[in-house]
PDB file with one MODEL, atoms N, CA, C and O in Angstrom:
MODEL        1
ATOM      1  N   UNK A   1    -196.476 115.123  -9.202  1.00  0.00           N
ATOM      2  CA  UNK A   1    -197.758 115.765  -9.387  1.00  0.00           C
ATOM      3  C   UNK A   1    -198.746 115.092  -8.451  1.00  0.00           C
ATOM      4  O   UNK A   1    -198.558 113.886  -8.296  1.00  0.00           O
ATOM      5  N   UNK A   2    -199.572 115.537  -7.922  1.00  0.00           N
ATOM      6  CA  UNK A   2    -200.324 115.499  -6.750  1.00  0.00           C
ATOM      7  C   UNK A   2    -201.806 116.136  -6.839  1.00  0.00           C
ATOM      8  O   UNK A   2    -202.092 117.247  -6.394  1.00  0.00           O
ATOM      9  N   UNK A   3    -202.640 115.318  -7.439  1.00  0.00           N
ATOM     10  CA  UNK A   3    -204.308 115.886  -7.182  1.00  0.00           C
ATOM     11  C   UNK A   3    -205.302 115.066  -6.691  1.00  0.00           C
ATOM     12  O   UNK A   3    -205.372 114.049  -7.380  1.00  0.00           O
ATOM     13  N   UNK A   4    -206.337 115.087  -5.518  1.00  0.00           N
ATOM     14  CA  UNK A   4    -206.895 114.662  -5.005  1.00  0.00           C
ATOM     15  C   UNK A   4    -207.963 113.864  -6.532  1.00  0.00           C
ATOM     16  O   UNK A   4    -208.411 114.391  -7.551  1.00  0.00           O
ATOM     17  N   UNK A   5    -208.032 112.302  -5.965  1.00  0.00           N
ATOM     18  CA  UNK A   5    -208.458 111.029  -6.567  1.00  0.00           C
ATOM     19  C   UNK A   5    -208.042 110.951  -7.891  1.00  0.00           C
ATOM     20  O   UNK A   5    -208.760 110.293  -8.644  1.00  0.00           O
ATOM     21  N   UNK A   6    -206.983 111.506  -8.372  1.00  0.00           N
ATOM     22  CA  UNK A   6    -206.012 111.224  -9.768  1.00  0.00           C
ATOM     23  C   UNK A   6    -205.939 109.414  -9.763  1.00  0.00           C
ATOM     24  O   UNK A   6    -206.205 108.773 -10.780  1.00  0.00           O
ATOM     25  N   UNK A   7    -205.509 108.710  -8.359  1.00  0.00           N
ATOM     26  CA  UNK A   7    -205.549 107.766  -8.510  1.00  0.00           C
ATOM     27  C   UNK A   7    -206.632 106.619  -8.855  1.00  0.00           C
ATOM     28  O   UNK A   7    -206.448 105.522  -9.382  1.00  0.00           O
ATOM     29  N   UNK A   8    -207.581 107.099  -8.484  1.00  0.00           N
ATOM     30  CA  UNK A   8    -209.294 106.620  -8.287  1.00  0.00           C
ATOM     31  C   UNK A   8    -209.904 106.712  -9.905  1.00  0.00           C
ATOM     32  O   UNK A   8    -210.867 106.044 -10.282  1.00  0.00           O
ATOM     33  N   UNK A   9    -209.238 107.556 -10.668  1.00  0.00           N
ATOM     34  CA  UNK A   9    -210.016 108.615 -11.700  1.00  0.00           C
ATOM     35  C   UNK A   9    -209.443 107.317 -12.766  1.00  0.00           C
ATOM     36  O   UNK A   9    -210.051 106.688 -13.631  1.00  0.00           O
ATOM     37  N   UNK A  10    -207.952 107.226 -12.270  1.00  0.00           N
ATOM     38  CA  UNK A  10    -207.223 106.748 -13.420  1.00  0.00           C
ATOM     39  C   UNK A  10    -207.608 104.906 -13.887  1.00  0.00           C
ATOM     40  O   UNK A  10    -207.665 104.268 -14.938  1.00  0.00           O
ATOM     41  N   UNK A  11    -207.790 104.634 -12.507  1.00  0.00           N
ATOM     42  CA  UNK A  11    -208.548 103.059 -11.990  1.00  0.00           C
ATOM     43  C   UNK A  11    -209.727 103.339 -12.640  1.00  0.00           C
ATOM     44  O   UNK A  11    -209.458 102.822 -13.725  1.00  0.00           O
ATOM     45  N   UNK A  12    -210.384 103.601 -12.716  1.00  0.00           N
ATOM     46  CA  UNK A  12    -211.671 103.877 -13.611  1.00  0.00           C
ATOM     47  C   UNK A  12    -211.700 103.761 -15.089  1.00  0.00           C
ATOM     48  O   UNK A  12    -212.432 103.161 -15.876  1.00  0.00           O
ATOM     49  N   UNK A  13    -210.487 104.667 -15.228  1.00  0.00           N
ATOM     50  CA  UNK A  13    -210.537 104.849 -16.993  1.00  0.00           C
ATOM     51  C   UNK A  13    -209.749 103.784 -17.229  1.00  0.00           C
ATOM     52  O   UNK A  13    -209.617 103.390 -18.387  1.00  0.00           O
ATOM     53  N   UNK A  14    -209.076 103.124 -16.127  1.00  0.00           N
ATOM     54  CA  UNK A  14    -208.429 101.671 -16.970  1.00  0.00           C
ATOM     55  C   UNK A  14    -209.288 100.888 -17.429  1.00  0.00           C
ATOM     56  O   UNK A  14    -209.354 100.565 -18.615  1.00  0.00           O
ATOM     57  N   UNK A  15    -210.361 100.336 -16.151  1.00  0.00           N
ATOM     58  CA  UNK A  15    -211.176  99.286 -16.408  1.00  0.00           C
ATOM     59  C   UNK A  15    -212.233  99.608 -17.212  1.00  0.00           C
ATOM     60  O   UNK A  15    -213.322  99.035 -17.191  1.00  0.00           O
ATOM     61  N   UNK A  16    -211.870 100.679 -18.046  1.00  0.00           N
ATOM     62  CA  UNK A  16    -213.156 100.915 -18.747  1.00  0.00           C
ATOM     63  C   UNK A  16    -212.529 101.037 -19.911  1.00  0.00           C
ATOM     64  O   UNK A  16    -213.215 101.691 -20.697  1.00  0.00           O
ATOM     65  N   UNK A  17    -211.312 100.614 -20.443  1.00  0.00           N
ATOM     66  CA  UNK A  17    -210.154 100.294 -21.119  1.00  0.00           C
ATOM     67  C   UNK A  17    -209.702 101.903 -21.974  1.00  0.00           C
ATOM     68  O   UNK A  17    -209.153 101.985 -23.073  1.00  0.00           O
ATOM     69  N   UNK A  18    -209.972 102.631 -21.410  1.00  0.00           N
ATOM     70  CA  UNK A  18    -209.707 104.251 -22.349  1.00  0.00           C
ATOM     71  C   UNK A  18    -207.821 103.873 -22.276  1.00  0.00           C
ATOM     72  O   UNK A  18    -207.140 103.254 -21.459  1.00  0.00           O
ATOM     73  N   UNK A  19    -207.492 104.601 -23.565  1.00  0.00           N
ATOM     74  CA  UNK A  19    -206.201 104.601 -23.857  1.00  0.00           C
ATOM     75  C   UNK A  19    -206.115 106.138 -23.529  1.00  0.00           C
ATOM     76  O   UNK A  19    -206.951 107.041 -23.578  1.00  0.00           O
ATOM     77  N   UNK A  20    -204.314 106.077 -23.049  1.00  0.00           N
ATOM     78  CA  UNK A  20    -203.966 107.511 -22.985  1.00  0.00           C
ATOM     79  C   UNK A  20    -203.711 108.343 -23.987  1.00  0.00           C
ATOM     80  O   UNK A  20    -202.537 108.628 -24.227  1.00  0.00           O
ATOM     81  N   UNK A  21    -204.723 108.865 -24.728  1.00  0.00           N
ATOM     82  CA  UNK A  21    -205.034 109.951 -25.493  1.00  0.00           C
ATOM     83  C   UNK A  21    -205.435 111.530 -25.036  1.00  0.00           C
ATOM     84  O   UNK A  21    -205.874 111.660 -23.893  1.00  0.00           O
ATOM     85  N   UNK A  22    -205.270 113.008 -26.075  1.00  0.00           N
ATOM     86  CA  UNK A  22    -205.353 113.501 -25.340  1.00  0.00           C
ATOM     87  C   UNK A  22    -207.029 114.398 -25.062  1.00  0.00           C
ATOM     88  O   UNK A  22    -207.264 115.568 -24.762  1.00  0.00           O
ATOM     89  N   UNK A  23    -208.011 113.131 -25.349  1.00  0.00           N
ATOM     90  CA  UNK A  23    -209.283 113.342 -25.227  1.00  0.00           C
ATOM     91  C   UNK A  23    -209.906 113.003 -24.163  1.00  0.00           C
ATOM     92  O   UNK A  23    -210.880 113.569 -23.668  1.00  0.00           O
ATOM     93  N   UNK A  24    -209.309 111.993 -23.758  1.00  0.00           N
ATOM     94  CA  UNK A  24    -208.904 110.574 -22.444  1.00  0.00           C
ATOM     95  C   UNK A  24    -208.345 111.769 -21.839  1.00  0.00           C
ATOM     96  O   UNK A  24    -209.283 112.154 -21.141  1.00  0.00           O
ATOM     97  N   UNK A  25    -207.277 112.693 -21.657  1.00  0.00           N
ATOM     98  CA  UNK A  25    -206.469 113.473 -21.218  1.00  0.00           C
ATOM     99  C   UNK A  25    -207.405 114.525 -19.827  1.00  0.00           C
ATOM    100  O   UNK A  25    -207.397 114.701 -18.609  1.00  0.00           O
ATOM    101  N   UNK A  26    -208.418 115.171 -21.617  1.00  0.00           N
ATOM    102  CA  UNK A  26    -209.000 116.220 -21.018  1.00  0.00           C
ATOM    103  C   UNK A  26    -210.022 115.934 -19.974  1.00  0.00           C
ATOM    104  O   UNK A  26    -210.400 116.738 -19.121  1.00  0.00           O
ATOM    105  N   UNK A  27    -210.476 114.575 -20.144  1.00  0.00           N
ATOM    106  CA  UNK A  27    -212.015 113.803 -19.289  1.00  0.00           C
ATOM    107  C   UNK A  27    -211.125 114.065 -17.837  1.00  0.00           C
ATOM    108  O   UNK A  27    -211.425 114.886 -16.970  1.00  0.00           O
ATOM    109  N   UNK A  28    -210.012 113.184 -17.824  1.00  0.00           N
ATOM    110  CA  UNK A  28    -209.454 113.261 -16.171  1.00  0.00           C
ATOM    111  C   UNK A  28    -209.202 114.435 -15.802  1.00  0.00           C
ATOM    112  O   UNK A  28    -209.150 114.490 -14.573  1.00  0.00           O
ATOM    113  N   UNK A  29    -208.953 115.756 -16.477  1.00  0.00           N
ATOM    114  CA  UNK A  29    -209.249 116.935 -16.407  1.00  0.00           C
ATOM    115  C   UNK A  29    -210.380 117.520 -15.181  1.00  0.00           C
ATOM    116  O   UNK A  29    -210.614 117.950 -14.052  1.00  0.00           O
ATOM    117  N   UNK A  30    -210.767 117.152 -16.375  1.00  0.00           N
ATOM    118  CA  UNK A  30    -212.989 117.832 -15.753  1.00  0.00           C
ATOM    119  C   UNK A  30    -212.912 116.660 -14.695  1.00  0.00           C
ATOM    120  O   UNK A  30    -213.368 117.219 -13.698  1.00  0.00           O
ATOM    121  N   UNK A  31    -212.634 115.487 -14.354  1.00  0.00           N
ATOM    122  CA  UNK A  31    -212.903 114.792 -13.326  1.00  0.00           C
ATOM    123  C   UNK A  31    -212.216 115.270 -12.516  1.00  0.00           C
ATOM    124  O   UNK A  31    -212.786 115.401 -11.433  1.00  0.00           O
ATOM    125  N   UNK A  32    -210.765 115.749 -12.564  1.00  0.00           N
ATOM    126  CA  UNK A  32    -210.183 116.657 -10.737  1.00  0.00           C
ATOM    127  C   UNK A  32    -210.613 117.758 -10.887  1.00  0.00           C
ATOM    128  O   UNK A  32    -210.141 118.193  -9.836  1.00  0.00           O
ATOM    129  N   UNK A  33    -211.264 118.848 -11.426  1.00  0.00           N
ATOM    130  CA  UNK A  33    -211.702 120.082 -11.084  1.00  0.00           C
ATOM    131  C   UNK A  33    -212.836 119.280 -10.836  1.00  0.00           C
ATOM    132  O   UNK A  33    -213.702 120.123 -11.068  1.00  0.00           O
ATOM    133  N   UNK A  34    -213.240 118.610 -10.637  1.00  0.00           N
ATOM    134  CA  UNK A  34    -214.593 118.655  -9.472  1.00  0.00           C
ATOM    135  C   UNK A  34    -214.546 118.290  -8.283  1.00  0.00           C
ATOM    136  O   UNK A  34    -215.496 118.396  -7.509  1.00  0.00           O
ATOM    137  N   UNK A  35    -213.429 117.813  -7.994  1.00  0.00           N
ATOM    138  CA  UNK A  35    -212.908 117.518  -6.601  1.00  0.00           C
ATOM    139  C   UNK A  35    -212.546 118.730  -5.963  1.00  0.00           C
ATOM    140  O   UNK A  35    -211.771 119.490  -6.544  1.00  0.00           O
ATOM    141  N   UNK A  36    -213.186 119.132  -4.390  1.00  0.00           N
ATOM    142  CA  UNK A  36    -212.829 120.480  -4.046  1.00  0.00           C
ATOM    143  C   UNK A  36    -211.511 120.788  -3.890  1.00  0.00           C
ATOM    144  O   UNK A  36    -211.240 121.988  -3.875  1.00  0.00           O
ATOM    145  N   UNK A  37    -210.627 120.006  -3.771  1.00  0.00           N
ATOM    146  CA  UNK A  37    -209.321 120.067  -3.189  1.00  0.00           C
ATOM    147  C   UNK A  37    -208.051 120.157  -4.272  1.00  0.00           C
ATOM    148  O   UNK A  37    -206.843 120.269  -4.068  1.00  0.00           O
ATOM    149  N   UNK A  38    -208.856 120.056  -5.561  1.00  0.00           N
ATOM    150  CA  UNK A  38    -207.871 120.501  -6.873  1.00  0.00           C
ATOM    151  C   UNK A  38    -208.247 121.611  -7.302  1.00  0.00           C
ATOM    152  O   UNK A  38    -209.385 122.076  -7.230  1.00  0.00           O
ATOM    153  N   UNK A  39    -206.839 122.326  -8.003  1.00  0.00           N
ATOM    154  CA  UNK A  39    -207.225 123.719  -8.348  1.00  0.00           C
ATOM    155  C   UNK A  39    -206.462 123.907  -9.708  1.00  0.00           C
ATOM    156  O   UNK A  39    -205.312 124.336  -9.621  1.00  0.00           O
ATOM    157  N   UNK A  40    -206.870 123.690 -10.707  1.00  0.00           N
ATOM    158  CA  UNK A  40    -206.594 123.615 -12.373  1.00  0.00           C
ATOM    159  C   UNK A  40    -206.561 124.700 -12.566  1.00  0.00           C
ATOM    160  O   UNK A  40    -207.681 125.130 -12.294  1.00  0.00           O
ATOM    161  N   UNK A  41    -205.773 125.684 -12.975  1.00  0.00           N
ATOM    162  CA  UNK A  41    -205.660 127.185 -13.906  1.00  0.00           C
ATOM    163  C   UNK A  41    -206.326 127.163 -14.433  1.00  0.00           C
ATOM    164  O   UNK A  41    -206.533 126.136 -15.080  1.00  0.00           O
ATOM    165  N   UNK A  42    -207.146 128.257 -14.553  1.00  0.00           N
ATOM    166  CA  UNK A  42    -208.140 128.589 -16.294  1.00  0.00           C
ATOM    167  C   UNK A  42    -207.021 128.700 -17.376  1.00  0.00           C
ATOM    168  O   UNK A  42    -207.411 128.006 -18.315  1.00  0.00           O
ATOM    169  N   UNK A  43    -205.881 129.219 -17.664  1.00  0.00           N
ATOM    170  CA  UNK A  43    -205.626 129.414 -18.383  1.00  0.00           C
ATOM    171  C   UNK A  43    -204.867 128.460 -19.421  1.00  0.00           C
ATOM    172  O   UNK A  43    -204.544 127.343 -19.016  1.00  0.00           O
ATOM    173  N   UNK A  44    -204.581 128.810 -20.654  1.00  0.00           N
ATOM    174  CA  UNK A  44    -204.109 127.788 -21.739  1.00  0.00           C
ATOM    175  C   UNK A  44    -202.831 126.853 -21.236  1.00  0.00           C
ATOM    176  O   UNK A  44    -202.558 125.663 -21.081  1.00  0.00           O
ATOM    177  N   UNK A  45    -202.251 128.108 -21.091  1.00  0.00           N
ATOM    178  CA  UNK A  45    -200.736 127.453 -21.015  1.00  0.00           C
ATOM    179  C   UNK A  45    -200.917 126.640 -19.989  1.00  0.00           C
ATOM    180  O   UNK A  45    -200.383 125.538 -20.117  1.00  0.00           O
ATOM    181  N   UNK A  46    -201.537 126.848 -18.952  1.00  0.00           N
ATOM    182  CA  UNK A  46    -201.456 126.140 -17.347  1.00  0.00           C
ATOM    183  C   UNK A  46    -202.244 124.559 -17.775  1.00  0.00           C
ATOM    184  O   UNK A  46    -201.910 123.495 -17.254  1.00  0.00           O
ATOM    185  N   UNK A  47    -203.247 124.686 -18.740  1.00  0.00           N
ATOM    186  CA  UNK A  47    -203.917 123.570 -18.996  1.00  0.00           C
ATOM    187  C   UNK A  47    -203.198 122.303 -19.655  1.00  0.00           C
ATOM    188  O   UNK A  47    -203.212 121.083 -19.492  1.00  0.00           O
ATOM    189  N   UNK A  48    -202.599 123.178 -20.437  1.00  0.00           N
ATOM    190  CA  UNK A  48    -201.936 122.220 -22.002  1.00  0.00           C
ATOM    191  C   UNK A  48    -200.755 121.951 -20.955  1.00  0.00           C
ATOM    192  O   UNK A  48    -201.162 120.833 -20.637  1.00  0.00           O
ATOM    193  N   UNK A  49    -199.556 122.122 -20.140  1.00  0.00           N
ATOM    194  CA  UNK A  49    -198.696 121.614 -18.860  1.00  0.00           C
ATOM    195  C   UNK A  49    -199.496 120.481 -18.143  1.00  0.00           C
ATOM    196  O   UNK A  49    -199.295 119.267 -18.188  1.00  0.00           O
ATOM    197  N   UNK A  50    -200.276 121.053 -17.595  1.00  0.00           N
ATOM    198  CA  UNK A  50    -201.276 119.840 -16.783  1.00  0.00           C
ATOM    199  C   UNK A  50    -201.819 118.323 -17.285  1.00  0.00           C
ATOM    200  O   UNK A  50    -201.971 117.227 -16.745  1.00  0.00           O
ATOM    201  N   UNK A  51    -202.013 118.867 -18.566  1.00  0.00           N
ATOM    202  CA  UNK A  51    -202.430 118.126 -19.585  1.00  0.00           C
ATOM    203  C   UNK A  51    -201.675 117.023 -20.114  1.00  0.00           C
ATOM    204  O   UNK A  51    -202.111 115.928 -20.472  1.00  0.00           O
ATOM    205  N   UNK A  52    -200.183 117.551 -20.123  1.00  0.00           N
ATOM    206  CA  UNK A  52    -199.078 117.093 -20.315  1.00  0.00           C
ATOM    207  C   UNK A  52    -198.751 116.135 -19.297  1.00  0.00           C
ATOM    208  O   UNK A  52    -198.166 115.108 -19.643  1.00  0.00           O
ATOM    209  N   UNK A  53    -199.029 116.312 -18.153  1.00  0.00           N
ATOM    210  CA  UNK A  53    -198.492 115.346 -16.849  1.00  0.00           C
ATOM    211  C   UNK A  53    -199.038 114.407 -16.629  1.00  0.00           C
ATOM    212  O   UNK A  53    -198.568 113.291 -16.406  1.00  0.00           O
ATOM    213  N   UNK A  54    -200.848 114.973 -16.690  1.00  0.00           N
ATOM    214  CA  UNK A  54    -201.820 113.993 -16.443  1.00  0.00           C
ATOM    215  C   UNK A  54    -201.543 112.867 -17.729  1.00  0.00           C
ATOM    216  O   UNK A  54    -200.960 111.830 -17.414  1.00  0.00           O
ATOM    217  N   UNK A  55    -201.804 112.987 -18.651  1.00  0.00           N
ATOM    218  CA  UNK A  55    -201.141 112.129 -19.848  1.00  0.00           C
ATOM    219  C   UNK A  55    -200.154 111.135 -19.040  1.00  0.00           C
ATOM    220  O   UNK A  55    -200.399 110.119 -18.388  1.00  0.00           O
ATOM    221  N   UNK A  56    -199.029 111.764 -19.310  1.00  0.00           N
ATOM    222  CA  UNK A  56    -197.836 110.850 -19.024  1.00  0.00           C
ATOM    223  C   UNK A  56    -197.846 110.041 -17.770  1.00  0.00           C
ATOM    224  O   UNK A  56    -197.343 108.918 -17.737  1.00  0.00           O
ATOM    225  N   UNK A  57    -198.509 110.696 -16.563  1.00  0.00           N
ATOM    226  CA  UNK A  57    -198.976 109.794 -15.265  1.00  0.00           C
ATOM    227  C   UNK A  57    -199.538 108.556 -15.926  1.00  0.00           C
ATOM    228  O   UNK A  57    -198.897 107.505 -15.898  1.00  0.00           O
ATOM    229  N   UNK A  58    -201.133 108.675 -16.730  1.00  0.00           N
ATOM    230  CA  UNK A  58    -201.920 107.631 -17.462  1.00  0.00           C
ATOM    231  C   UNK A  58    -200.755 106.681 -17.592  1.00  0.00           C
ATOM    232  O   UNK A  58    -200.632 105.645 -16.940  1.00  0.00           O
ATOM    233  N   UNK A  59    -199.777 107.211 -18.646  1.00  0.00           N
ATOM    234  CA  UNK A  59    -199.294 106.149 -19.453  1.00  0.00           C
ATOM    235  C   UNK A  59    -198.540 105.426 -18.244  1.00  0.00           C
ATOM    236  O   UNK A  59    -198.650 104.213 -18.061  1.00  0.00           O
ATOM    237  N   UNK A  60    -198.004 106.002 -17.683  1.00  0.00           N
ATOM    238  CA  UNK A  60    -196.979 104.748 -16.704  1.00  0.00           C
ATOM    239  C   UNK A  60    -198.145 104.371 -15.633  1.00  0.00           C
ATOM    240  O   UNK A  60    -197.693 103.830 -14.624  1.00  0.00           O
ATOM    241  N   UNK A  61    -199.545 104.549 -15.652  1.00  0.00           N
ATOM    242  CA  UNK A  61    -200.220 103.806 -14.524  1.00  0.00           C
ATOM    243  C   UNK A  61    -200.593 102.706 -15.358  1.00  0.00           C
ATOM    244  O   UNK A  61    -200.439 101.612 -14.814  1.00  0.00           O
ATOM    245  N   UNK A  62    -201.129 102.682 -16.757  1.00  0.00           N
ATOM    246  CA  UNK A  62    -201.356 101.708 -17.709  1.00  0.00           C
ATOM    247  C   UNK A  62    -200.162 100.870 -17.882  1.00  0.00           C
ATOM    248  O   UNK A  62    -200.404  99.676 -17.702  1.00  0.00           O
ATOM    249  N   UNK A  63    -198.908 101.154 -18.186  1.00  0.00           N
ATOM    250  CA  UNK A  63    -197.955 100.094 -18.439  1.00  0.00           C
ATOM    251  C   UNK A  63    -197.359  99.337 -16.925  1.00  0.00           C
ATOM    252  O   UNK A  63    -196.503  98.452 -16.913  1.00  0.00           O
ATOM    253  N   UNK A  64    -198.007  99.893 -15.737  1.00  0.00           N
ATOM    254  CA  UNK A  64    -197.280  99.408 -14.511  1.00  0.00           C
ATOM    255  C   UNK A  64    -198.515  97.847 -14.126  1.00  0.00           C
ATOM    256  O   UNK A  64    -198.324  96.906 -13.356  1.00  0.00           O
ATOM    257  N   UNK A  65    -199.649  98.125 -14.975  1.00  0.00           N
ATOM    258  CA  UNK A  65    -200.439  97.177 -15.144  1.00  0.00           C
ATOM    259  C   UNK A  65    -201.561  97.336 -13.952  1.00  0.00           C
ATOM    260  O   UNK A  65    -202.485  96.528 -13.863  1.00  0.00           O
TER     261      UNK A  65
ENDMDL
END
């Protein structure tokens, strides 16, 4: 998975100690749709998938330390 400053977004919400939850989930959300170069589906299904990745990215950027 591949979205412009996912990495930047995620460095942020570490040091600001957010756990990967999926409220935590939706914030990094709204933070790559504002980047011009990401393009998030409006729709449910496309969100709650996305949602799903971005999550699980979190968790292995948090446990890689």
């Amino acid at each position: 998975m591949s979205f412009y400053g996912l990495n930047e977004v995620m460095e942020e919400f570490k040091r600001e100690g957010k756990e990967a939850t999926p409220e935590v989930g939706e914030e990094i959300l709204k933070r790559l749709e504002a980047y011009p170069y990401n393009y998030i589906p409006p729709s449910e299904e496309a969100r709650k998938k996305i949602l799903s990745l971005v999550l699980k990215e979190y968790k292995k950027f948090l446990k890689a330390g």
